[in-house]
mmCIF file of C-alpha atoms in Angstrom:
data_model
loop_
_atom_site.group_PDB
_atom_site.id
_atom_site.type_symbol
_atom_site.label_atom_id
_atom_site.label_comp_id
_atom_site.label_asym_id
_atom_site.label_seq_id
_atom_site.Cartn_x
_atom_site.Cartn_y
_atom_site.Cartn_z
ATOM 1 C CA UNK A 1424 -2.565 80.915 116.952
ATOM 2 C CA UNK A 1425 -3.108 81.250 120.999
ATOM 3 C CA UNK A 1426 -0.793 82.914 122.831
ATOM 4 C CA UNK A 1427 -0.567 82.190 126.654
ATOM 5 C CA UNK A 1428 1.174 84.958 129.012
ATOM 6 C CA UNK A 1429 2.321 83.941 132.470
ATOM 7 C CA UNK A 1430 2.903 86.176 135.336
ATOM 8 C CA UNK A 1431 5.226 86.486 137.370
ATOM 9 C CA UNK A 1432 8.327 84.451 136.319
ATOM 10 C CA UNK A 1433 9.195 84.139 139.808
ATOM 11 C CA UNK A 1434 7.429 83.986 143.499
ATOM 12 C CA UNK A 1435 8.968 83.713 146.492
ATOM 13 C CA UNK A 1436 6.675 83.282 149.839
ATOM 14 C CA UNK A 1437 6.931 81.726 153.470
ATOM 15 C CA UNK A 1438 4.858 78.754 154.471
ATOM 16 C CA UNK A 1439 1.725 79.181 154.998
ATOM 17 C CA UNK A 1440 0.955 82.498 152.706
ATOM 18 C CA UNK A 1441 -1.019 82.154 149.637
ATOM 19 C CA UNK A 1442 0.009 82.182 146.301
ATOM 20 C CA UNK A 1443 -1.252 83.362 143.488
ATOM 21 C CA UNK A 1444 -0.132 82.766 139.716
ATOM 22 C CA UNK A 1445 -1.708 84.566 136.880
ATOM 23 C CA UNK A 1446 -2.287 84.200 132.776
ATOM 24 C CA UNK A 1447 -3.744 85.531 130.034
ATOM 25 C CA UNK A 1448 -4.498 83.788 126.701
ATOM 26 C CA UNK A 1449 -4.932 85.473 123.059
ATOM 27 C CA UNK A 1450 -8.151 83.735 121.589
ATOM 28 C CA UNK A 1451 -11.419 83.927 122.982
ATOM 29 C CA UNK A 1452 -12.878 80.594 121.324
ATOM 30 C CA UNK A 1453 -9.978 78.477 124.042
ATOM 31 C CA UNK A 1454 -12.113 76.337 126.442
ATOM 32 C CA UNK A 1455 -9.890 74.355 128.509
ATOM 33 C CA UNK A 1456 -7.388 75.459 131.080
ATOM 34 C CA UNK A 1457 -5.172 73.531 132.728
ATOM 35 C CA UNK A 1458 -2.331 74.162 135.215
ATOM 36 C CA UNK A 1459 0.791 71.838 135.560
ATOM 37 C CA UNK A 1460 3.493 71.055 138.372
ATOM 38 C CA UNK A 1461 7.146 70.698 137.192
ATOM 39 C CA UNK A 1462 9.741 69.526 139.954
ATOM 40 C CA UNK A 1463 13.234 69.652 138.825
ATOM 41 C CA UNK A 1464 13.988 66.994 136.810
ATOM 42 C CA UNK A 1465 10.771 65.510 136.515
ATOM 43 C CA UNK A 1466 7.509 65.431 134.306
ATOM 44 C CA UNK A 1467 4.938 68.247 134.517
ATOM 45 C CA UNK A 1468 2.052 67.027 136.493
ATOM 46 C CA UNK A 1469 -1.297 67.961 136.080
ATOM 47 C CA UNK A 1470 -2.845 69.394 139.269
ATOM 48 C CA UNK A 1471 -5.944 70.938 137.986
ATOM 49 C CA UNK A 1472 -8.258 72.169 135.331
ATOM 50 C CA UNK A 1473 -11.174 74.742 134.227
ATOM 51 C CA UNK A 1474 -13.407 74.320 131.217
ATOM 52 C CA UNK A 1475 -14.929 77.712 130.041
ATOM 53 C CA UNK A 1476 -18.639 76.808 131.268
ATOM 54 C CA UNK A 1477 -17.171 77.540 135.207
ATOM 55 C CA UNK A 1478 -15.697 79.945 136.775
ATOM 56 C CA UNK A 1479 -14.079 78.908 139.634
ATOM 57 C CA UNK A 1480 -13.006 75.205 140.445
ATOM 58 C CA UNK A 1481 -11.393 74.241 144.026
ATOM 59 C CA UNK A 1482 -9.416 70.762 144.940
ATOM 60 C CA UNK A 1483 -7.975 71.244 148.814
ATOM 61 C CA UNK A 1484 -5.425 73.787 148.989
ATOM 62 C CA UNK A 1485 -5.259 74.732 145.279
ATOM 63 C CA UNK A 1486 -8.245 76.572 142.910
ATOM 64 C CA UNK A 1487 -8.657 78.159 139.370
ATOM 65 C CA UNK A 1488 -10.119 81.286 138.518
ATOM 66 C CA UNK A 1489 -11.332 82.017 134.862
ATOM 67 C CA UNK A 1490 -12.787 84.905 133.548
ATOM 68 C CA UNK A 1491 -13.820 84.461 130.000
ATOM 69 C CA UNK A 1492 -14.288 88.515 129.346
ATOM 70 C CA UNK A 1493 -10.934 89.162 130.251
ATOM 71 C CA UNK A 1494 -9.430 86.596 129.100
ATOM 72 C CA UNK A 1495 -7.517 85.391 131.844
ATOM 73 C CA UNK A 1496 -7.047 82.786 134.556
ATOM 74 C CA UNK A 1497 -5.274 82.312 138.132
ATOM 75 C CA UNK A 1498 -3.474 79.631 139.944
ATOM 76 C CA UNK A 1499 -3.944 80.634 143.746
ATOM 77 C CA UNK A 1500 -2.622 77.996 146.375
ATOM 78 C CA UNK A 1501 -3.264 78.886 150.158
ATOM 79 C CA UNK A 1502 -1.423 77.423 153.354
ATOM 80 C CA UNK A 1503 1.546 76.881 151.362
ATOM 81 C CA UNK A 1504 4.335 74.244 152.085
ATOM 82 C CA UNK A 1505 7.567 73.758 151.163
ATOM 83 C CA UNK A 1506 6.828 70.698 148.791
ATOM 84 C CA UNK A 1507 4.865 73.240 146.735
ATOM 85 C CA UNK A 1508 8.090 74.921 145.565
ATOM 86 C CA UNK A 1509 8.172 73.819 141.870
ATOM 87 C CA UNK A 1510 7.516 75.461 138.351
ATOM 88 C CA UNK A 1511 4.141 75.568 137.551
ATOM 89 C CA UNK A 1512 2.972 76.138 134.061
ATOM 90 C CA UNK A 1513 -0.761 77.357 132.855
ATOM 91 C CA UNK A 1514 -1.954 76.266 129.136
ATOM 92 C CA UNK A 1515 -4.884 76.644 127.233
ATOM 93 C CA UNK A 1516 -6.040 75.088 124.283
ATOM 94 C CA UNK A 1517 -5.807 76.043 120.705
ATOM 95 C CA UNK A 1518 -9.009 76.254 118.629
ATOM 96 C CA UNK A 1519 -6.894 76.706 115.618
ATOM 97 C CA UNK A 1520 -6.047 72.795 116.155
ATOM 98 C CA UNK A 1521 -9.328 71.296 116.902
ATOM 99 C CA UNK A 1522 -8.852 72.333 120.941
ATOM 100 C CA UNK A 1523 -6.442 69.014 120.711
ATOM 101 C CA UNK A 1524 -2.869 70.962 121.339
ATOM 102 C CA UNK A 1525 -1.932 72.778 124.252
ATOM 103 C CA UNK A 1526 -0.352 76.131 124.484
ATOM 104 C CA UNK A 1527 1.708 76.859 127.711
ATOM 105 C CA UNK A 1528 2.988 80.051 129.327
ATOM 106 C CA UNK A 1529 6.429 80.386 129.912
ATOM 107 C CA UNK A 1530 5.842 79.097 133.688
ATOM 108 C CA UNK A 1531 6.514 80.479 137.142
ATOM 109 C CA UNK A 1532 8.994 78.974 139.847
ATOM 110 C CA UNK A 1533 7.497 79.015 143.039
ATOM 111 C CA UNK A 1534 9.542 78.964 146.257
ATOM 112 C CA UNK A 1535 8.518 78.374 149.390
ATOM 113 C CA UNK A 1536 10.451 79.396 152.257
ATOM 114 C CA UNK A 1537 9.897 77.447 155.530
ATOM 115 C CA UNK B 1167 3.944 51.640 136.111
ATOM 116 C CA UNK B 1168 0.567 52.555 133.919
ATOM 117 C CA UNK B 1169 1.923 55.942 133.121
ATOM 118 C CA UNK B 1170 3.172 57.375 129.723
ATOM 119 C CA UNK B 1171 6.860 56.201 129.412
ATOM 120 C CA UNK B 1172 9.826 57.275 127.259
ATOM 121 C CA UNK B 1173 12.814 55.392 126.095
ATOM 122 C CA UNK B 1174 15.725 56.375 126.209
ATOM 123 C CA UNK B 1175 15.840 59.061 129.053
ATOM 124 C CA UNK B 1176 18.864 60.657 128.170
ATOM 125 C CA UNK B 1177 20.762 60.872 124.876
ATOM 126 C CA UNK B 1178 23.710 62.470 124.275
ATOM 127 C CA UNK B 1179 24.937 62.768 120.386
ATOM 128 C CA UNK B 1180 27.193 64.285 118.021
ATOM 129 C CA UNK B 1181 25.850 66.718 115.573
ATOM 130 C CA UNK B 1182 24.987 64.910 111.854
ATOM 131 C CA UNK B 1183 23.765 61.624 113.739
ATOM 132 C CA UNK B 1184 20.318 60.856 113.939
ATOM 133 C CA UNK B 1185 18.278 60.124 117.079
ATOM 134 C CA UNK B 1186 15.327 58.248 117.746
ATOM 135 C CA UNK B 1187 13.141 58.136 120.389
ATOM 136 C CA UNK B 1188 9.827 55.960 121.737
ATOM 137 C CA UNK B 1189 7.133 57.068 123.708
ATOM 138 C CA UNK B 1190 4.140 54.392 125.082
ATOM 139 C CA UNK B 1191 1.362 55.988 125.706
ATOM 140 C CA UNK B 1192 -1.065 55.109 128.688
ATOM 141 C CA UNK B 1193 -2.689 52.437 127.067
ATOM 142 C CA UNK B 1194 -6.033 53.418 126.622
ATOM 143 C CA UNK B 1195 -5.588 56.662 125.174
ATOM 144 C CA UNK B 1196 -5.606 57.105 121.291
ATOM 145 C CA UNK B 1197 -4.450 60.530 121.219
ATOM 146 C CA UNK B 1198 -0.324 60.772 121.561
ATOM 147 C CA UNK B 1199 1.436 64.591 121.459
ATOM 148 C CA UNK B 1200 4.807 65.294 121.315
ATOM 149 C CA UNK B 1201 6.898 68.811 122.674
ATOM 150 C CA UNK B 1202 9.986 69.994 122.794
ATOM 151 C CA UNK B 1203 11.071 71.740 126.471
ATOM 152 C CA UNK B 1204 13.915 74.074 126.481
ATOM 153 C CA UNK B 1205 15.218 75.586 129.555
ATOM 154 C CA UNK B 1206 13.184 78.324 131.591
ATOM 155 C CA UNK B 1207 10.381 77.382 128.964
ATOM 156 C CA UNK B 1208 7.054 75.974 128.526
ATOM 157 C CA UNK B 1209 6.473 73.056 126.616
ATOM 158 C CA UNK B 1210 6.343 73.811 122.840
ATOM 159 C CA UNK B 1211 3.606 71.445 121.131
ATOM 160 C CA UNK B 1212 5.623 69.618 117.970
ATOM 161 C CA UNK B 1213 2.950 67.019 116.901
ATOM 162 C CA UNK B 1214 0.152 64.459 117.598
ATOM 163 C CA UNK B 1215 -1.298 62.024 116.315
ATOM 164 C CA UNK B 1216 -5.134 60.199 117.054
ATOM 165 C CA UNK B 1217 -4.656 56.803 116.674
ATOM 166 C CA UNK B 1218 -1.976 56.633 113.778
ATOM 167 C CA UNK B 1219 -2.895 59.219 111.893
ATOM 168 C CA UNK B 1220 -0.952 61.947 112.597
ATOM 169 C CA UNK B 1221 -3.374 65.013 112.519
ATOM 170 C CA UNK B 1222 -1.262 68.174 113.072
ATOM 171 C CA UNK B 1223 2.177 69.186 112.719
ATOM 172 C CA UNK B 1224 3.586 72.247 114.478
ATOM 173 C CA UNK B 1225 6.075 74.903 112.325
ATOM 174 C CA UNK B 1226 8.421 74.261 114.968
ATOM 175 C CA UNK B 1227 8.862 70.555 113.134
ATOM 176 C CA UNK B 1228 11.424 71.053 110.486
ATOM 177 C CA UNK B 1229 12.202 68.461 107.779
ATOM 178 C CA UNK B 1230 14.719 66.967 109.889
ATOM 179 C CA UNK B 1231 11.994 65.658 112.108
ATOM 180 C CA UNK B 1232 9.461 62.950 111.957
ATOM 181 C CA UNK B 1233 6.740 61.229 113.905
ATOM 182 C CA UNK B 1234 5.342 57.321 113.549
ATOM 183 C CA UNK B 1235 2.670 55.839 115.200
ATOM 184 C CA UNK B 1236 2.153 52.809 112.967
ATOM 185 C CA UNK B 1237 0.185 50.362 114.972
ATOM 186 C CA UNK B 1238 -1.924 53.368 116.950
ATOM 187 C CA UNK B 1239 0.327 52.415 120.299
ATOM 188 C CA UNK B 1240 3.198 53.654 120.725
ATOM 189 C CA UNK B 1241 5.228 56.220 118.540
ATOM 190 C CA UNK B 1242 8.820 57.486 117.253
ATOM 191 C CA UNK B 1243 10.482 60.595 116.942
ATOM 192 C CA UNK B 1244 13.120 60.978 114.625
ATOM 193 C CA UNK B 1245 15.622 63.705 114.272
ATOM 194 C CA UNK B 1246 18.540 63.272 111.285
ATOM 195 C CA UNK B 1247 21.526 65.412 111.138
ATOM 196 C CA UNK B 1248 20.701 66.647 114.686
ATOM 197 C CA UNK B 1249 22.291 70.396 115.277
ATOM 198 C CA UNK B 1250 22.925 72.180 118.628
ATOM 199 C CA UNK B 1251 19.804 73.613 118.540
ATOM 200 C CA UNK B 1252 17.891 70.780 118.953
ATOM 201 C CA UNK B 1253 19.237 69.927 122.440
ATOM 202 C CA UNK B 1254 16.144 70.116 124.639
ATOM 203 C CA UNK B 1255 13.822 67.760 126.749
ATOM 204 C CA UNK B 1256 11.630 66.043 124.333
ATOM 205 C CA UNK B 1257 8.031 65.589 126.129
ATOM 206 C CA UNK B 1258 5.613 62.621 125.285
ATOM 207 C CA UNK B 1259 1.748 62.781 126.899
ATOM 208 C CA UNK B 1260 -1.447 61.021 125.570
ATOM 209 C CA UNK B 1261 -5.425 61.456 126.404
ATOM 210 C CA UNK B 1262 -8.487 60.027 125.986
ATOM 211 C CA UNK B 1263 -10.986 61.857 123.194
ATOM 212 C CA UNK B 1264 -14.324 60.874 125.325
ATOM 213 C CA UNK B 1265 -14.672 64.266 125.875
ATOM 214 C CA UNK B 1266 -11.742 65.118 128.521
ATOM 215 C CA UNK B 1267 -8.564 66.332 127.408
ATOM 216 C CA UNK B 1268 -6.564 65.986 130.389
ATOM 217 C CA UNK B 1269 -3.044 65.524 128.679
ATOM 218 C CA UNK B 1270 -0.580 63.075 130.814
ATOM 219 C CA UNK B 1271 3.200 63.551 130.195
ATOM 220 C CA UNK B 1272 5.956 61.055 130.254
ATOM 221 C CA UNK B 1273 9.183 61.688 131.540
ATOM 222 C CA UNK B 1274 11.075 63.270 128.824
ATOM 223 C CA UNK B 1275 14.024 62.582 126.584
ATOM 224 C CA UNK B 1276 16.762 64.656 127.880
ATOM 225 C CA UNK B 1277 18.969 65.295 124.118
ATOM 226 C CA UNK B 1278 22.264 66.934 123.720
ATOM 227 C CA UNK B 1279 23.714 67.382 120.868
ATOM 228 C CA UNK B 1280 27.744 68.199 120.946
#
């Protein structure tokens, strides 16, 4: 089945830097990446997503990064605020199941220092 | 609230009982998953179902553990003769099958099992 590798486990940055949040995935027939938000004690959050057939996709302050060959994708959030401190996880999805199931990484707390 | 929505938010049980738990879907969507969330982890996919049929089961699902969705709404999670290792935040999220598979999650079943 997919595997999905998340780097790094931890990031620590002041407001205002960038951040940037990287995975890799096992199976080269995956086609949909999304990235969710997790706030402590609450539901993970969908922020945003990247189908195989782009490359980049941008929403404000946050954008994806895929690169098919490689096999990986990036989270990277600029001008960074403290409300962005969270755990975010990637997932892609697993052919193996129709590309209906979701397989995450093991997610990456962000904190962001004012 | 139009969100996905889980019932009961926290559990707390004694190991040998049995548990159940409900998750409503948003109500459009026909597709219903459920994961298990243990600390410092990603979600872990369990099951899902389209409409009622339920359509894949993870390994992760021992006997102990089943799934309804009898009317294609909402759906049940059962766990008898719960063990320690089955305390974990138990995730509900549904989607759409027009094509997008932006998956929504509820707020969680927080279980403990003493």
């Amino acid at each position: 089945g997919e595997n999905v590798e998340q780097h790094p486990s931890t990031l620590s940055v002041q407001e205002g830097d960038s951040a940037v949040i990287k995975c890799t995935y096992s199976d080269s027939a995956s086609n949909y990446f999304p990235w969710y938000k997790q706030e402590l004690g609450k539901r993970p959050q969908l922020i945003i997503d990247i189908r195989s057939n782009v490359g980049e996709k941008k929403d404000q302050r946050i954008a994806v990064t895929l690169n098919k060959t490689a096999k990986h994708f990036s989270l990277h959030i600029t001008e960074t605020q403290p409300e962005d401190s969270a755990v975010y996880f990637c997932a892609a999805t697993s052919p193996s199941s129709g590309y209906s199931t979701l397989t995450f990484g093991k997610g990456t707390m962000l904190l962001v220092s004012p | 609230d139009t969100g996905v929505s889980q019932d009961p938010r926290h559990k707390i049980t004694k190991r040998g009982q049995n548990v159940t738990f409900r998750c409503d879907p948003i109500s459009e969507h026909n597709r219903l998953y459920w994961y298990r969330q243990t600390l410092g982890q990603g979600p872990e996919f369990l099951t899902y179902f389209q409409n009622e049929a339920q359509l894949e089961k993870s390994r992760l699902l021992s006997d102990r553990f089943s799934a309804e969705r009898p009317k294609g709404s909402f759906s049940t999670l059962e766990i008898q003769r719960t063990e320690q290792g089955d305390s974990a935040m138990y995730l509900c999220a549904s989607s759409g099958t027009s094509g997008r598979s932006e998956q929504y999650f509820g707020p969680g079943t927080r279980l403990t099992v003493t």
